[in-house]
Coordinates of C-alpha atoms and ligand atoms in Angstrom, one line a residue:
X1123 CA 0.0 0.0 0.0
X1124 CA 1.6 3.2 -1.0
X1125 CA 0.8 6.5 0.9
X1126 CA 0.4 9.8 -0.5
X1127 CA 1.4 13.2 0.9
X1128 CA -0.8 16.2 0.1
X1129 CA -1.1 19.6 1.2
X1130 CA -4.2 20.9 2.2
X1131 CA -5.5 24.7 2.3
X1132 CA -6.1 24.8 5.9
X1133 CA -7.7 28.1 5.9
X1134 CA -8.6 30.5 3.0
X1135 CA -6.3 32.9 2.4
X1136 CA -6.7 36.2 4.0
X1137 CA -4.3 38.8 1.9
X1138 CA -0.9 37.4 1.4
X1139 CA -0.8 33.5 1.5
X1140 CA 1.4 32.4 5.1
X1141 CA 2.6 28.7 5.5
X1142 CA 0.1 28.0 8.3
X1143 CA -2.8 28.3 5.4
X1144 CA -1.4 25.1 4.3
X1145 CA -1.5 21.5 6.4
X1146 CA 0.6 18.7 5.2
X1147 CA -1.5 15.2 5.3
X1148 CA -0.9 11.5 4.5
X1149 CA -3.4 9.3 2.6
X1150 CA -3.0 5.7 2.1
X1151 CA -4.0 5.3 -1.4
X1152 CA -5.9 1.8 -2.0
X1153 CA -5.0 -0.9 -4.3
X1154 CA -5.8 -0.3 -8.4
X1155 CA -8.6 -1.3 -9.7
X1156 CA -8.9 -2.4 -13.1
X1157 CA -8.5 0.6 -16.0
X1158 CA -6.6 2.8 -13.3
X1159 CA -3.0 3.9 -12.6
X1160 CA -0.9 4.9 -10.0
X1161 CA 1.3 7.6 -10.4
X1162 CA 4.2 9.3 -8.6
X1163 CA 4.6 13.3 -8.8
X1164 CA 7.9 14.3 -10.0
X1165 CA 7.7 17.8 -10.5
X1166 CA 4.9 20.3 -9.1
X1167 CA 3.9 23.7 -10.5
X1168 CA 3.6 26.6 -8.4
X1169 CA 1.2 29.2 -10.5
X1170 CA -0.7 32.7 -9.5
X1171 CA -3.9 31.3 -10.9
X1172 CA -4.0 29.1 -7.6
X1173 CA -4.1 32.3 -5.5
X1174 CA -7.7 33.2 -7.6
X1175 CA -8.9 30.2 -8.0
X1176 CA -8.9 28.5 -4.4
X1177 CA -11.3 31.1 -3.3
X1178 CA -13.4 29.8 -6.7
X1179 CA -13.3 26.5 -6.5
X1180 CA -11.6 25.4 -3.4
X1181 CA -13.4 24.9 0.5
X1182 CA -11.3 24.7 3.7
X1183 CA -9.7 21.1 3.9
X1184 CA -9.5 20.6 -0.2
X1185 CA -6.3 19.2 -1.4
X1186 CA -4.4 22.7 -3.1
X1187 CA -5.5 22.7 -6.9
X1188 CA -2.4 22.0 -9.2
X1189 CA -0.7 20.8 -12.0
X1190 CA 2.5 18.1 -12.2
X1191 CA 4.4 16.3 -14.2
X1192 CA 4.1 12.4 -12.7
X1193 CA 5.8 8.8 -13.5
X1194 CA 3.2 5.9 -14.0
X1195 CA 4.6 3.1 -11.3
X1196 CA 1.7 0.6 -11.8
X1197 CA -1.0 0.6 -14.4
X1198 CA -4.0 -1.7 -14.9
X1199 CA -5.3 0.5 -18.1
X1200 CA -3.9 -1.1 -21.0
X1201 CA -3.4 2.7 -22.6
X1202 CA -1.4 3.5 -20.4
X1203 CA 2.7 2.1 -19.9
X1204 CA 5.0 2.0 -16.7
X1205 CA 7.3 4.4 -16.9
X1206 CA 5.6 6.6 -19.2
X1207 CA 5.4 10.5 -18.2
X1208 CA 2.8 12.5 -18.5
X1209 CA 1.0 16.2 -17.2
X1210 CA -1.8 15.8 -14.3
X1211 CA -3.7 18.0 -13.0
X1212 CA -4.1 16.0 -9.6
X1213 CA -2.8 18.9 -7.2
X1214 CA -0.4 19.2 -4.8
X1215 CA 0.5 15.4 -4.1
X1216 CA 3.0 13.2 -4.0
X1217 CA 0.7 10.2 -5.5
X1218 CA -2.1 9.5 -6.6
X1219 CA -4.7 7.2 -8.6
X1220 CA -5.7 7.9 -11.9
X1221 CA -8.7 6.1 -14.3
X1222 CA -6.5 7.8 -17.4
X1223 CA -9.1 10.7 -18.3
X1224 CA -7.1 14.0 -18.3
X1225 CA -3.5 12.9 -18.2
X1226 CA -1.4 14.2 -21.0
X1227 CA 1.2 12.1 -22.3
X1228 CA 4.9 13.8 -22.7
X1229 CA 5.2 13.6 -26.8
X1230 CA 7.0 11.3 -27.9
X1231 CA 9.4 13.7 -29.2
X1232 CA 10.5 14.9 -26.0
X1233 CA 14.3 14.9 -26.0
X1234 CA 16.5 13.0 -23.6
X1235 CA 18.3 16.9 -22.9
X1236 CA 15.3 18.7 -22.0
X1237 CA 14.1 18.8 -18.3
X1238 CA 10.8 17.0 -18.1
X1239 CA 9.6 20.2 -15.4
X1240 CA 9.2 22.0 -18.8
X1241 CA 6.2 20.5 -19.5
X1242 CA 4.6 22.7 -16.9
X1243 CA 6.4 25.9 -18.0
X1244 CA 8.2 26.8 -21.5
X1245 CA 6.6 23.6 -23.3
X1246 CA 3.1 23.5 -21.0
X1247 CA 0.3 25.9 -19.5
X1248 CA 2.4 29.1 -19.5
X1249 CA 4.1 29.3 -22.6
X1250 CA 0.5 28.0 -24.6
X1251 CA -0.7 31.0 -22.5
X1252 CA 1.9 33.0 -24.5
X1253 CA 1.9 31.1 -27.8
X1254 CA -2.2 31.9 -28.0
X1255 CA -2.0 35.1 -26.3
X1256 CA -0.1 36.7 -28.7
X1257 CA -1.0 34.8 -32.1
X1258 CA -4.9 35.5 -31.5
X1259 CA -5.5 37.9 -28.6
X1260 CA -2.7 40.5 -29.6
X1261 CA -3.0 39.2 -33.5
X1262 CA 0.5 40.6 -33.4
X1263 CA 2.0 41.6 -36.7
X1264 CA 6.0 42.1 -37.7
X1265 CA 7.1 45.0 -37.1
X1266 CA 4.9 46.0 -34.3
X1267 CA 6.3 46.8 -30.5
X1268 CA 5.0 44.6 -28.0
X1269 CA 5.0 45.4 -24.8
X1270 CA 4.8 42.9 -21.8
X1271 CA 5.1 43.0 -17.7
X1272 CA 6.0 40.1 -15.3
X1273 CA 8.4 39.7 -17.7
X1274 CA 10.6 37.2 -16.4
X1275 CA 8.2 34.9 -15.3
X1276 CA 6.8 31.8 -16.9
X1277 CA 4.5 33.6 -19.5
X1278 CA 6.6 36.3 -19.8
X1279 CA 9.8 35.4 -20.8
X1280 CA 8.3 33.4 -23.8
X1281 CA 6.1 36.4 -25.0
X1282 CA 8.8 38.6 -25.4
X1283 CA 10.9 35.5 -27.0
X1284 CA 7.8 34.8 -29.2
X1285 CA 7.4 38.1 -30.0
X1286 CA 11.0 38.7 -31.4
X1287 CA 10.6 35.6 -33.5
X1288 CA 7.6 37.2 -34.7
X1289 CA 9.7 40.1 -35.8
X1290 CA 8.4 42.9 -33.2
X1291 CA 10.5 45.3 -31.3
X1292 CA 9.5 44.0 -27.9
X1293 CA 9.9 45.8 -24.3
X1294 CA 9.7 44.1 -20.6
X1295 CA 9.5 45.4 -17.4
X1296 CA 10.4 42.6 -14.4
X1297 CA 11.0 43.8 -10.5
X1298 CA 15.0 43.0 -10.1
X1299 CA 17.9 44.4 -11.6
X1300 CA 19.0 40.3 -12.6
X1301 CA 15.7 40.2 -13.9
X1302 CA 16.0 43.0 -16.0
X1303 CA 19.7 41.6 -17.3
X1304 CA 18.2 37.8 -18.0
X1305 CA 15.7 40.3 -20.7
X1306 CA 18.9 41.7 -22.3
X1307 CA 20.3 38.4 -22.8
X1308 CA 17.4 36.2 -24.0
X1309 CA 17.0 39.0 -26.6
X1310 CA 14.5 41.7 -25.3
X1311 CA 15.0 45.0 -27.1
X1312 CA 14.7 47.4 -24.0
X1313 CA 14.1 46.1 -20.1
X1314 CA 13.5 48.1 -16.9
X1315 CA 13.5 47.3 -13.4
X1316 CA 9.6 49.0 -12.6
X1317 CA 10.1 49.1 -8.9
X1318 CA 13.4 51.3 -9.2
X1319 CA 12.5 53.7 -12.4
X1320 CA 11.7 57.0 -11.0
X1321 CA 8.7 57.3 -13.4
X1322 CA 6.5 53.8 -14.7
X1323 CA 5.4 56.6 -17.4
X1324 CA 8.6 58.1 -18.4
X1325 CA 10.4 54.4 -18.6
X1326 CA 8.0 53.1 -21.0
X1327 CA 8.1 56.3 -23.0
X1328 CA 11.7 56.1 -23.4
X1329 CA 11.9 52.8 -24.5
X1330 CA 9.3 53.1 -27.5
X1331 CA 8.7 56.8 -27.5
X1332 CA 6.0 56.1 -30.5
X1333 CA 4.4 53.7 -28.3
X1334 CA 3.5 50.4 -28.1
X1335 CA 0.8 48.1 -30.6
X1336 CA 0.8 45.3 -28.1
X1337 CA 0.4 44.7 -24.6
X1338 CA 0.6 41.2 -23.0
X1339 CA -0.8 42.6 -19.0
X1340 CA 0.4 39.6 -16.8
X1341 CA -0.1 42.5 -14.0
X1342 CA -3.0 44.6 -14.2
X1343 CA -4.0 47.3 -11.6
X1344 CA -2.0 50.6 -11.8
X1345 CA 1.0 49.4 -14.3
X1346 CA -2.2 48.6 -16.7
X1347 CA -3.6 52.0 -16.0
X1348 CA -0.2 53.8 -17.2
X1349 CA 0.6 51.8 -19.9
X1350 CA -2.7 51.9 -21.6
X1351 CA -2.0 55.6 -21.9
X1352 CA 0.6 54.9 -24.3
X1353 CA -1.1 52.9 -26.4
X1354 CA -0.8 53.1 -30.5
X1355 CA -4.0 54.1 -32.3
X1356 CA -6.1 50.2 -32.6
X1357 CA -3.7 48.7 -30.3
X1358 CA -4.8 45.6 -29.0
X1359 CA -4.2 44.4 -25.0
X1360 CA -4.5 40.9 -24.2
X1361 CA -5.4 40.6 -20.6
X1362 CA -3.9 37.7 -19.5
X1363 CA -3.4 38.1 -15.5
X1364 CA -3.7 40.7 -13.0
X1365 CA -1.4 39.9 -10.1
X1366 CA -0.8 43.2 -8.5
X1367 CA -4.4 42.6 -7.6
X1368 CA -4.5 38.5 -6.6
X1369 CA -3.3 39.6 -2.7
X1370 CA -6.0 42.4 -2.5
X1371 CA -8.1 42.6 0.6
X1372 CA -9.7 45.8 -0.2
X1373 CA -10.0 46.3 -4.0
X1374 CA -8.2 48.7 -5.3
X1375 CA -9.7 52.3 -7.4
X1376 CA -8.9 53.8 -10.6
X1377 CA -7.4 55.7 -12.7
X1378 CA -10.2 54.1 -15.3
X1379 CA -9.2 52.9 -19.2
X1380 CA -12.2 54.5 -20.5
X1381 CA -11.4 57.4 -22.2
X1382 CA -7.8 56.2 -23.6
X1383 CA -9.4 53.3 -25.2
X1384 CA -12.1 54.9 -26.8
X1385 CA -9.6 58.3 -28.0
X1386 CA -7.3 55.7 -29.1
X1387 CA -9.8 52.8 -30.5
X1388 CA -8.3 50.4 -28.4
X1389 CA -10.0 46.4 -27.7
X1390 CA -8.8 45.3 -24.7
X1391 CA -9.5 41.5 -24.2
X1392 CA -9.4 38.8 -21.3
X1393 CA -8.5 35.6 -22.2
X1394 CA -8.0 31.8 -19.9
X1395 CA -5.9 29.7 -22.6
X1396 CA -7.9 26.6 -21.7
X1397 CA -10.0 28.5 -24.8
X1398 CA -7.9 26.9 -27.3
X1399 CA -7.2 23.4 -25.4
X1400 CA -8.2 21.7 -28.7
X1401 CA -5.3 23.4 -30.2
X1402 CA -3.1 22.3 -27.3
X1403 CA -1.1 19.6 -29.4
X1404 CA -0.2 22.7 -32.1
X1405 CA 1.1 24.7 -29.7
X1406 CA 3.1 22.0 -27.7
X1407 CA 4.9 21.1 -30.9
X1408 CA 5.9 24.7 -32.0
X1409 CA 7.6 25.2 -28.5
X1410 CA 9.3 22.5 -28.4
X1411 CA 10.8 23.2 -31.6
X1412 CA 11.6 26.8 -31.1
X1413 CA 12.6 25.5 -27.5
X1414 CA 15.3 22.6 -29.8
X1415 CA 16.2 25.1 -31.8
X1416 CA 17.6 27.2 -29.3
X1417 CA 15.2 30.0 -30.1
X1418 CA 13.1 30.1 -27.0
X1419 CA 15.5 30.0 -24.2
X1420 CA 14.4 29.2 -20.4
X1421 CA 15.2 29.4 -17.2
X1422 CA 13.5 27.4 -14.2
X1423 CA 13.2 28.1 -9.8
X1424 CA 13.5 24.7 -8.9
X1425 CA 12.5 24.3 -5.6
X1426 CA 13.7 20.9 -3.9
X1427 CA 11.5 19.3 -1.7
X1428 CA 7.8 18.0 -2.0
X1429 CA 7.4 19.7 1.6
X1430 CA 8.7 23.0 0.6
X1431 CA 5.6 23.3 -1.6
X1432 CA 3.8 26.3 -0.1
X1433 CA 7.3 28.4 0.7
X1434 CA 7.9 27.7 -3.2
X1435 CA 4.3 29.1 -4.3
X1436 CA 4.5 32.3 -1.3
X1437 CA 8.0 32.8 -3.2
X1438 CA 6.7 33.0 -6.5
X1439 CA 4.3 35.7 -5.6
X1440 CA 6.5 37.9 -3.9
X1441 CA 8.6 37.8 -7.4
X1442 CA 11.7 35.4 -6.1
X1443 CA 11.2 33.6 -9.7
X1444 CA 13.4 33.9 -12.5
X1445 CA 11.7 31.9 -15.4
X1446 CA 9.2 28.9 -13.9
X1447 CA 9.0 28.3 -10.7
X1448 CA 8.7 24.5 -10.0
X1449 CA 9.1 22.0 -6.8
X1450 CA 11.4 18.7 -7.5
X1451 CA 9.5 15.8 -5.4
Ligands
LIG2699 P1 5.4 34.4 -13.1 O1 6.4 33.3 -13.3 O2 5.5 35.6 -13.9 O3 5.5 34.7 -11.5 C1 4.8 35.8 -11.0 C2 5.5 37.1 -11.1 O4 4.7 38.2 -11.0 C3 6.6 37.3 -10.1 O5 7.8 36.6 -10.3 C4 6.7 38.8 -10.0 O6 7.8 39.2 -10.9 C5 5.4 39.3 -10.6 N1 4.6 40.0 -9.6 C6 4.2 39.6 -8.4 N2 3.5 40.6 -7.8 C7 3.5 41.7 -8.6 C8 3.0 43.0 -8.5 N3 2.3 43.4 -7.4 N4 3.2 43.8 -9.5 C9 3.9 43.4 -10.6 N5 4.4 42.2 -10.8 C10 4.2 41.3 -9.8 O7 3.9 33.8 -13.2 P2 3.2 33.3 -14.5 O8 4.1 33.5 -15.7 O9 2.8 31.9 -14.3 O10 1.9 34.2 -14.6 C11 2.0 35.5 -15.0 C12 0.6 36.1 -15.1 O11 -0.1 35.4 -16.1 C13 -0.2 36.0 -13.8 O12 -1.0 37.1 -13.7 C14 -1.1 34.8 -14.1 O13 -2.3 34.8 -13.3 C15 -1.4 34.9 -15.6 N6 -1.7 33.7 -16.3 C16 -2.9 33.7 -17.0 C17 -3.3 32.7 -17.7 C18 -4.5 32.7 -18.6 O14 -5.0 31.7 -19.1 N7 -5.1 33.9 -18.7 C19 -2.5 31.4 -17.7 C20 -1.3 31.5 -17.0 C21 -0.9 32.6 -16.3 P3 8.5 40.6 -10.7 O15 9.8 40.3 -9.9 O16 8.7 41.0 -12.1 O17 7.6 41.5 -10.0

């Protein structure tokens, strides 16, 4: 009998996540039935979207919503191989049991180089968040300038990188001066550090004085409310994320969009990427090319330890990532 470990959201968070939120539990999984699998997590993802979404979908004592990339150790569905790899979206646990439905298998393509972990970053959820993002919310066009925020993250860092092989002019903005030198060397035009320019305004005026066609927001809130105002005539904003706003316990007020989108004839659109989960396999394969290529760079947090989960995630959100924050089992 093999027993699980799982964190649990203990309490709602109030604010900032802490580590007491979180309660670390053992479950002694039973023995497969026929058509299931067991599988053992290998890496975890840590994402802002679990911040929103336990309050959505989650109640006090839930196992934390998640996504991991997991090795089948027994399997009594003839579909599915020992030793086979594929993307879950089982939560935060060490192991679990599985009828099949759901579980994306790593392509068969996957190279021997290439972390596995990736599947839940460059070559998974964030970088099809980019891949879409840009090709239909932003419709970007060659010789555009695209502007994105959080942009050494996990979406980030491939917009801008997907963006230059789109041929834009592309500008970031991340919150640390290492950040902000990762951006010059994985091929971002212009970077700035937006918690140490004097002026949010003034920086992105400098770096594309005629303004910008594209915006990626990862960020929202009052960097949205500035930037907007530099929009190009019909430029387009693809709402992806708002994170200055996730740890909110009283919302935050204006300035309000209206009347730069309508002097400019802006369309400003939000946008989940599970919109174009038929399209999943297309995107998959054109990361992992550019990704082989050596066109699409990445960097990874790897945080060791399955019980270092919630320090990993509270990390993440205070910015300590550079590229995709992930926990090694
Ligand atoms: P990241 O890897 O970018 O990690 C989060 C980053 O956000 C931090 O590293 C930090 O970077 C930045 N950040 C944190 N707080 C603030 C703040 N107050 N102001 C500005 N930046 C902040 O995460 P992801 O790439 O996974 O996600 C990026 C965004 O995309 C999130 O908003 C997320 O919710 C959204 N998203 C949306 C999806 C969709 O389908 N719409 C799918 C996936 C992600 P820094 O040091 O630069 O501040």
């Amino acid at each position: 009998m093999v027993t699980a470990k799982a964190w649990v959201l203990k309490k709602h968070f109030e604010g900032f996540p802490k580590t007491s939120d979180f309660d670390l539990k053992e479950i002694k999984l039973p023995n497969l039935k026929d058509g299931e699998l067991l599988l053992e997590s290998v890496f975890l993802s840590v994402d802002p979207y679990m911040r929103v979404y336990s309050r959505i979908v989650m109640k006090e004592g839930d196992i934390m919503i998640g996504t991991q990339v997991a090795r089948i150790v027994e399997s009594k569905n003839p579909a599915f191989t020992v030793g086979a790899f594929v993307v879950a979206d089982s939560g935060w646990r060490t192991h679990f049991i599985s009828d099949g439905k759901g579980l994306h298998v790593l392509p068969s393509s996957w190279p021997e180089s290439l972390p596995r972990s990736l599947a839940l970053g460059t070559v998974g959820m964030p970088g099809l968040t980019a891949y879409f993002g840009l090709l239909e919310v932003c419709k970007m066009k060659p010789g555009e300038t695209v502007l994105v925020n959080a942009a050494a993250g996990a979406v980030g860092s491939v917009v801008g990188q997907l963006a230059k092989i789109g041929g834009c002019k592309v500008v970031g903005c991340a919150g640390s001066d290492d950040k902000v030198a990762y951006l010059k060397k994985i091929g971002f035009d212009e970077a700035f550090n937006y918690k140490t320019v004097k002026s949010l305004d003034e920086a992105l005026r400098k770096a594309s004085p005629d303004g910008y066609d594209c915006f990626f927001d990862n960020v929202g809130g009052e960097f949205a409310s500035i930037a907007i105002n530099q929009m190009k005539k019909y430029g387009r904003i693809a709402v992806c994320g708002a994170i200055s706003l996730y740890n909110d316990s009283v919302p935050q007020k204006g300035p309000y969009v209206q009347v730069s989108m309508i002097l400019k004839e802006l369309r400003m659109e939000g946008f989940l990427v599970t919109r174009w989960n038929n399209r999943r396999e297309e995107g998959v394969k054109a990361l992992l090319k550019w990704v082989m290529e050596g066109k699409v760079k990445y960097h990874e947090q790897v945080t060791e330890g399955f019980e270092n989960m919630p320090m990993a995630f509270i990390g993440m959100l205070k910015g300590e990532n550079l590229g995709k924050a992930v926990v090694k089992v």
